[in-house]
Short mmCIF file of C-alpha atoms in Angstrom, two decimals:
data_model
loop_
_atom_site.label_atom_id
_atom_site.label_comp_id
_atom_site.label_asym_id
_atom_site.label_seq_id
_atom_site.Cartn_x
_atom_site.Cartn_y
_atom_site.Cartn_z
CA MET S 1 287.13 66.23 77.63
CA GLY S 2 285.24 65.09 80.88
CA ARG S 3 284.57 61.49 81.48
CA ALA S 4 281.19 60.12 81.03
CA GLU S 5 278.92 59.72 83.45
CA PRO S 6 277.95 55.67 83.69
CA ALA S 7 274.96 54.26 82.58
CA ALA S 8 272.34 53.66 85.62
CA GLU S 9 271.77 50.68 86.78
CA ALA S 10 268.39 49.89 85.21
CA PRO S 11 265.87 48.85 88.61
CA ALA S 12 265.32 44.94 89.83
CA GLN S 13 262.05 44.33 87.83
CA GLY S 14 258.71 44.97 90.63
CA ALA S 15 260.86 47.27 92.52
CA TYR S 16 260.02 50.72 90.61
CA PRO S 17 257.69 52.35 91.53
CA ALA S 18 256.81 50.70 94.89
CA VAL S 19 253.42 52.34 95.16
CA ARG S 20 251.03 52.07 91.96
CA LEU S 21 247.76 52.98 92.30
CA ARG S 22 247.05 50.72 89.56
CA ARG S 23 246.72 47.58 91.53
CA ASN S 24 243.68 47.96 92.85
CA ARG S 25 242.23 48.75 89.76
CA ARG S 26 243.02 45.62 88.24
CA ASP S 27 240.06 43.62 88.81
CA ALA S 28 236.68 43.89 88.41
CA TRP S 29 236.12 41.86 92.39
CA THR S 30 239.01 45.30 93.70
CA ARG S 31 237.50 48.06 92.40
CA ARG S 32 234.27 46.83 94.21
CA LEU S 33 235.69 46.42 97.18
CA VAL S 34 237.81 50.03 97.93
CA ALA S 35 235.13 51.63 95.84
CA GLU S 36 234.32 55.10 97.61
CA ASN S 37 230.80 55.29 96.25
CA THR S 38 227.80 53.53 95.33
CA LEU S 39 224.81 54.32 93.52
CA SER S 40 221.74 52.13 94.20
CA VAL S 41 218.15 52.39 93.26
CA ASP S 42 217.43 53.53 97.12
CA ASP S 43 219.54 56.83 95.70
CA LEU S 44 216.21 57.60 93.15
CA ILE S 45 213.68 59.87 92.58
CA TRP S 46 211.38 60.01 89.53
CA PRO S 47 209.64 63.09 88.76
CA ILE S 48 206.54 62.88 86.44
CA PHE S 49 204.43 65.06 84.54
CA VAL S 50 200.37 64.70 84.87
CA ILE S 51 198.12 66.25 83.16
CA GLU S 52 194.14 66.41 82.44
CA GLY S 53 191.92 64.51 79.99
CA ARG S 54 191.63 60.74 79.76
CA ASN S 55 193.48 57.72 79.30
CA GLU S 56 195.83 59.67 77.27
CA GLU S 57 200.26 59.55 77.92
CA ARG S 58 201.52 62.34 75.36
CA PRO S 59 205.14 62.13 74.52
CA VAL S 60 207.46 66.13 76.07
CA ALA S 61 209.26 66.94 72.83
CA ALA S 62 211.82 68.71 74.66
CA MET S 63 212.41 65.41 76.64
CA PRO S 64 213.23 62.32 74.86
CA GLY S 65 211.40 59.07 76.47
CA GLN S 66 209.49 60.78 78.68
CA VAL S 67 205.86 61.38 79.01
CA ARG S 68 202.71 63.96 80.39
CA VAL S 69 199.73 61.20 81.81
CA THR S 70 196.28 61.62 82.47
CA VAL S 71 196.23 61.27 86.09
CA ASP S 72 193.96 57.52 85.03
CA ARG S 73 196.86 56.39 84.18
CA VAL S 74 198.86 57.36 86.32
CA ALA S 75 199.04 54.37 88.79
CA LYS S 76 200.40 52.05 85.68
CA HIS S 77 202.18 54.97 85.06
CA VAL S 78 203.86 54.70 88.15
CA GLU S 79 204.13 50.58 88.21
CA GLN S 80 206.87 50.25 87.04
CA ALA S 81 209.06 52.80 89.16
CA ALA S 82 207.80 50.88 92.33
CA THR S 83 207.99 47.35 91.48
CA LEU S 84 211.66 48.41 91.08
CA GLY S 85 212.08 49.86 94.18
CA ILE S 86 212.58 53.79 93.47
CA PRO S 87 211.91 55.09 96.27
CA ALA S 88 209.85 57.96 96.18
CA ILE S 89 207.84 59.50 93.59
CA ALA S 90 207.94 63.71 92.66
CA ILE S 91 205.15 65.02 91.21
CA PHE S 92 204.56 67.74 88.49
CA PRO S 93 201.22 68.54 87.41
CA ALA S 94 200.67 70.54 83.45
CA THR S 95 197.98 72.73 85.06
CA PRO S 96 195.35 74.00 81.57
CA ALA S 97 195.43 77.15 80.54
CA GLU S 98 191.95 77.64 81.53
CA ALA S 99 192.63 76.55 84.90
CA LYS S 100 195.50 79.23 85.29
CA ASP S 101 195.08 82.74 87.06
CA ALA S 102 197.52 85.67 88.28
CA GLU S 103 197.01 84.60 91.73
CA GLY S 104 197.82 80.42 91.37
CA SER S 105 193.97 79.83 92.70
CA GLU S 106 194.08 76.44 91.36
CA ALA S 107 196.72 75.14 93.60
CA LEU S 108 194.37 75.69 96.39
CA ASN S 109 192.31 73.56 94.94
CA PRO S 110 191.14 70.25 96.71
CA ASN S 111 191.12 68.12 92.88
CA ASN S 112 193.43 69.98 91.04
CA LEU S 113 196.12 67.05 89.29
CA ILE S 114 198.46 67.11 91.74
CA CYS S 115 196.08 66.61 94.54
CA ARG S 116 194.10 63.84 91.87
CA ALA S 117 196.75 61.81 91.48
CA ALA S 118 198.68 61.52 95.06
CA ARG S 119 195.42 60.30 95.81
CA GLU S 120 196.04 58.10 93.26
CA LEU S 121 199.28 57.01 94.08
CA LYS S 122 198.46 56.11 97.52
CA ARG S 123 196.37 54.09 96.98
CA ALA S 124 198.12 52.00 94.07
CA PHE S 125 201.46 52.00 96.36
CA PRO S 126 201.40 53.18 99.78
CA GLU S 127 205.25 52.11 100.14
CA VAL S 128 206.00 54.35 97.77
CA GLY S 129 206.72 58.21 99.42
CA LEU S 130 205.33 61.08 97.09
CA ILE S 131 206.57 64.48 96.67
CA GLY S 132 203.97 67.07 96.48
CA ASP S 133 205.75 70.79 94.53
CA VAL S 134 205.09 73.65 96.47
CA ALA S 135 205.05 77.12 94.49
CA LEU S 136 202.78 79.07 91.97
CA ASP S 137 204.42 78.45 88.57
CA PRO S 138 202.21 75.67 87.51
CA TYR S 139 198.95 77.69 88.36
CA THR S 140 199.70 81.37 87.41
CA ASP S 141 198.92 83.08 83.91
CA HIS S 142 202.50 84.89 84.14
CA GLY S 143 204.84 81.64 84.94
CA HIS S 144 205.95 82.74 88.17
CA ASP S 145 206.34 81.49 91.34
CA GLY S 146 204.51 84.22 93.72
CA VAL S 147 202.11 86.49 93.19
CA PHE S 148 202.77 90.01 91.76
CA ARG S 149 202.06 93.01 93.59
CA GLU S 150 202.65 96.75 93.23
CA THR S 151 204.80 98.56 94.57
CA ARG S 152 206.51 102.67 93.65
CA THR S 153 209.08 101.02 91.69
CA GLY S 154 206.36 98.76 89.83
CA GLU S 155 205.17 95.13 90.08
CA TYR S 156 207.06 92.71 92.25
CA ILE S 157 206.52 89.37 93.70
CA HIS S 158 205.71 89.78 96.79
CA ASN S 159 207.50 87.75 99.08
CA ASP S 160 204.32 87.69 102.24
CA ASP S 161 202.01 87.50 100.75
CA THR S 162 202.88 84.30 98.18
CA VAL S 163 203.77 82.48 101.44
CA ALA S 164 200.05 83.43 102.29
CA VAL S 165 199.43 81.24 99.41
CA LEU S 166 201.68 78.44 99.53
CA VAL S 167 200.66 77.94 102.83
CA ARG S 168 197.60 77.04 102.21
CA GLN S 169 199.12 75.16 99.22
CA ALA S 170 201.15 72.61 101.82
CA LEU S 171 198.26 71.77 103.30
CA ASN S 172 195.81 71.34 100.31
CA GLN S 173 198.55 68.53 99.22
CA ALA S 174 199.05 67.24 103.00
CA GLU S 175 195.38 66.51 103.10
CA ALA S 176 195.59 64.81 99.59
CA GLY S 177 198.69 62.05 101.48
CA ILE S 178 201.32 63.85 99.95
CA ASP S 179 204.12 62.62 102.28
CA VAL S 180 207.01 65.47 101.31
CA ILE S 181 206.13 69.18 100.97
CA ALA S 182 209.02 70.41 97.95
CA PRO S 183 209.12 74.07 98.07
CA SER S 184 210.17 75.20 95.42
CA ASP S 185 209.57 78.82 95.27
CA MET S 186 212.84 80.42 96.99
CA MET S 187 210.83 82.85 99.04
CA ASP S 188 212.03 84.37 102.52
CA GLY S 189 210.32 82.47 105.43
CA ARG S 190 207.81 79.80 103.42
CA ILE S 191 209.34 76.15 105.07
CA GLY S 192 209.16 77.94 108.33
CA ALA S 193 205.00 79.23 107.69
CA ILE S 194 204.47 75.94 105.97
CA ARG S 195 206.21 74.12 108.91
CA GLN S 196 203.93 75.91 111.87
CA ALA S 197 200.79 75.46 109.63
CA LEU S 198 201.13 71.62 109.38
CA ASP S 199 201.79 70.58 112.64
CA ALA S 200 198.90 72.91 113.81
CA GLN S 201 196.94 70.94 111.53
CA GLY S 202 198.69 67.48 113.02
CA PHE S 203 201.03 67.44 110.17
CA ILE S 204 203.67 66.99 112.35
CA ASP S 205 205.25 63.69 110.29
CA THR S 206 204.77 65.24 106.84
CA ARG S 207 208.50 66.05 105.65
CA ILE S 208 209.61 68.85 103.68
CA MET S 209 212.18 69.21 101.42
CA SER S 210 213.67 71.71 100.89
CA TYR S 211 214.73 73.81 97.04
CA ALA S 212 217.18 75.43 99.23
CA ALA S 213 219.57 76.98 96.68
CA LYS S 214 217.92 77.24 93.76
CA TYR S 215 219.46 78.71 90.74
CA ALA S 216 217.54 81.17 88.65
CA SER S 217 219.46 78.69 85.34
CA ALA S 218 218.72 78.88 81.81
CA PHE S 219 218.51 74.32 82.74
CA TYR S 220 214.77 74.71 83.21
CA GLY S 221 213.99 75.45 79.72
CA PRO S 222 212.06 71.31 78.63
CA PHE S 223 210.82 71.11 82.30
CA ARG S 224 209.14 74.89 81.97
CA ASP S 225 207.76 72.95 78.02
CA ALA S 226 206.11 69.91 80.20
CA LEU S 227 204.23 72.32 82.67
CA GLY S 228 203.34 74.75 79.24
CA ASN S 229 204.74 77.74 81.22
CA SER S 230 207.51 78.45 78.54
CA ARG S 231 205.19 81.30 76.75
CA ALA S 232 203.66 82.16 79.99
CA LEU S 233 206.42 83.80 81.82
CA ARG S 234 207.01 86.72 81.87
CA GLY S 235 210.98 88.22 82.67
CA ASP S 236 212.48 86.31 84.41
CA LYS S 237 212.40 84.96 87.72
CA LYS S 238 215.98 86.85 89.19
CA THR S 239 214.95 88.48 92.37
CA TYR S 240 213.99 85.80 94.03
CA GLN S 241 216.12 82.28 92.34
CA MET S 242 219.50 82.50 93.35
CA ASP S 243 222.82 83.87 91.32
CA PRO S 244 224.36 81.28 89.29
CA ALA S 245 227.80 83.28 90.61
CA ASN S 246 226.55 83.12 94.14
CA SER S 247 227.92 80.10 96.52
CA ASP S 248 228.36 81.46 100.29
CA GLU S 249 224.62 82.37 99.58
CA ALA S 250 223.94 78.62 99.16
CA LEU S 251 225.03 78.44 102.33
CA ARG S 252 222.94 80.73 103.88
CA GLU S 253 219.84 79.77 102.46
CA VAL S 254 220.73 76.30 103.89
CA ALA S 255 221.26 77.31 106.94
CA MET S 256 217.70 78.99 107.42
CA ASP S 257 215.85 76.84 106.04
CA LEU S 258 216.85 74.39 108.60
CA ALA S 259 216.77 77.11 111.28
CA GLU S 260 213.24 77.15 110.11
CA GLY S 261 212.00 73.21 109.76
CA ALA S 262 213.82 71.51 107.27
CA ASP S 263 213.87 67.75 106.77
CA THR S 264 215.92 67.84 103.47
CA VAL S 265 217.26 70.48 101.61
CA MET S 266 218.41 70.17 98.14
CA VAL S 267 220.36 71.73 95.29
CA LYS S 268 218.53 72.64 92.29
CA PRO S 269 220.11 72.01 89.25
CA GLY S 270 222.57 69.64 89.83
CA MET S 271 225.88 68.98 87.75
CA PRO S 272 226.43 72.69 86.87
CA TYR S 273 226.25 73.09 90.91
CA LEU S 274 228.14 70.07 92.71
CA ASP S 275 230.96 72.43 94.19
CA ILE S 276 227.37 73.74 96.03
CA ILE S 277 226.14 70.16 96.88
CA ARG S 278 230.24 69.56 98.62
CA ARG S 279 229.80 72.69 100.11
CA VAL S 280 226.59 72.21 101.75
CA LYS S 281 226.70 68.48 102.73
CA ASP S 282 230.03 69.57 104.29
CA ARG S 283 229.36 72.33 106.13
CA PHE S 284 225.61 70.72 107.48
CA GLY S 285 225.53 67.15 106.80
CA VAL S 286 222.31 67.17 106.95
CA PRO S 287 220.19 64.50 103.63
CA THR S 288 220.73 66.92 100.63
CA PHE S 289 219.57 66.03 97.80
CA ALA S 290 220.55 67.00 93.87
CA TYR S 291 218.03 67.06 90.63
CA GLN S 292 218.88 66.82 87.76
CA VAL S 293 216.85 68.52 85.91
CA SER S 294 215.27 68.91 82.98
CA GLY S 295 218.22 70.83 80.61
CA GLU S 296 220.96 68.62 81.95
CA TYR S 297 218.21 65.45 80.43
CA ALA S 298 218.19 67.21 77.64
CA MET S 299 221.86 67.28 76.41
CA ILE S 300 223.06 63.82 77.57
CA MET S 301 219.65 62.48 75.27
CA ALA S 302 220.57 64.81 72.67
CA ALA S 303 224.20 63.27 72.38
CA VAL S 304 222.88 59.66 72.87
CA GLN S 305 220.88 60.13 70.10
CA ASN S 306 223.13 61.82 67.51
CA GLY S 307 225.45 58.67 68.31
CA TRP S 308 227.69 61.15 70.40
CA LEU S 309 227.38 59.56 73.62
CA ASP S 310 226.52 55.78 75.23
CA HIS S 311 223.07 56.23 77.22
CA ASP S 312 223.93 54.45 79.77
CA ARG S 313 227.09 54.40 80.91
CA THR S 314 226.64 58.37 80.98
CA MET S 315 223.56 58.18 82.91
CA LEU S 316 225.15 55.39 85.49
CA GLU S 317 228.17 58.45 85.30
CA SER S 318 226.33 61.22 85.91
CA LEU S 319 224.45 59.96 88.63
CA MET S 320 227.49 59.03 90.55
CA GLY S 321 228.75 62.48 90.19
CA PHE S 322 225.75 63.68 92.60
CA LYS S 323 226.66 61.22 94.85
CA ARG S 324 230.79 61.15 94.65
CA ALA S 325 229.44 65.13 95.71
CA GLY S 326 228.24 64.64 98.93
CA ALA S 327 224.47 64.03 97.73
CA SER S 328 221.99 61.78 99.99
CA GLY S 329 220.12 61.13 96.73
CA VAL S 330 219.27 62.75 92.97
CA LEU S 331 215.95 63.67 91.64
CA SER S 332 216.36 62.19 87.74
CA TYR S 333 214.19 61.41 84.76
CA PHE S 334 216.64 58.49 83.92
CA SER S 335 215.63 57.37 87.31
CA VAL S 336 213.59 53.78 85.92
CA ALA S 337 216.09 53.72 83.11
CA ALA S 338 219.66 53.94 86.08
CA ALA S 339 216.85 51.74 88.21
CA LYS S 340 216.52 48.85 85.70
CA LEU S 341 220.31 48.76 85.05
CA LEU S 342 221.21 48.82 88.82
CA LYS S 343 218.50 46.02 89.39
CA GLY S 344 220.40 44.22 87.05
#
């Protein structure tokens, strides 16, 4: 029988391990000092919905806590966000069915919902930035972001005819006081055409936030319900929105939009595409925004209502995830609730 190995001597107390990463997690003040990312009110954009009517507020069933408001109540609705210091509001119109047609003509009406809301908010809160959605889906009776044209293989969303309408829509919004034009349609060449038209009409300081990498996602359902589009949508949007399988293509989309004059870019949806946010930020180093879309919000809120998740912790953790991925800011329906916590 061989000799037994001698027992190893226990290391002196504190000698092992020399590196203890937990030291920097020991106290709240230490964690604050070494935090790699921060989340503040300055990172938030609040999307809101406006509807026709007077003195009315309608809840969005699929988005607990979110409402649609009439234009006469929009300033009161936004007052809390302005007081909290949220930098910008994104306006989305729930256009009545009777105002919709195949060409999205209501988008060009200078007194449409988004234009009236913009004028009201600019009067009430001139210091708050206003972001206007530029796309035709809130205005078309078929629910698509562009106009259909006949081709040899059947109907198809026509890129160039759609861009011509989007340019006029962007000018309409700029004249109403929208600070940031946000094309969400995903037509090729629309950023350059809009930038050229804005500059030609003297709107040289009107910014463009391009939905540069917008995916044909299943996460938009509650949003379409909020706008009344879900039942109207004919088919899907896969011929112009991006395939969820692709990431290299997102970089090409972003590069094209930046070359055409986009001031900032956006990735939509948010949480399922954190890798895209990181790739865009690393490659281009430009202001990059994420949209925490309605489906993401609805999932969290459903789990909260069932007692499965803590509302405040989950909300803030999800928002911090966007910052960690490289986002400059986040469009989120949680913006007001998050701002209250962040302001303490």
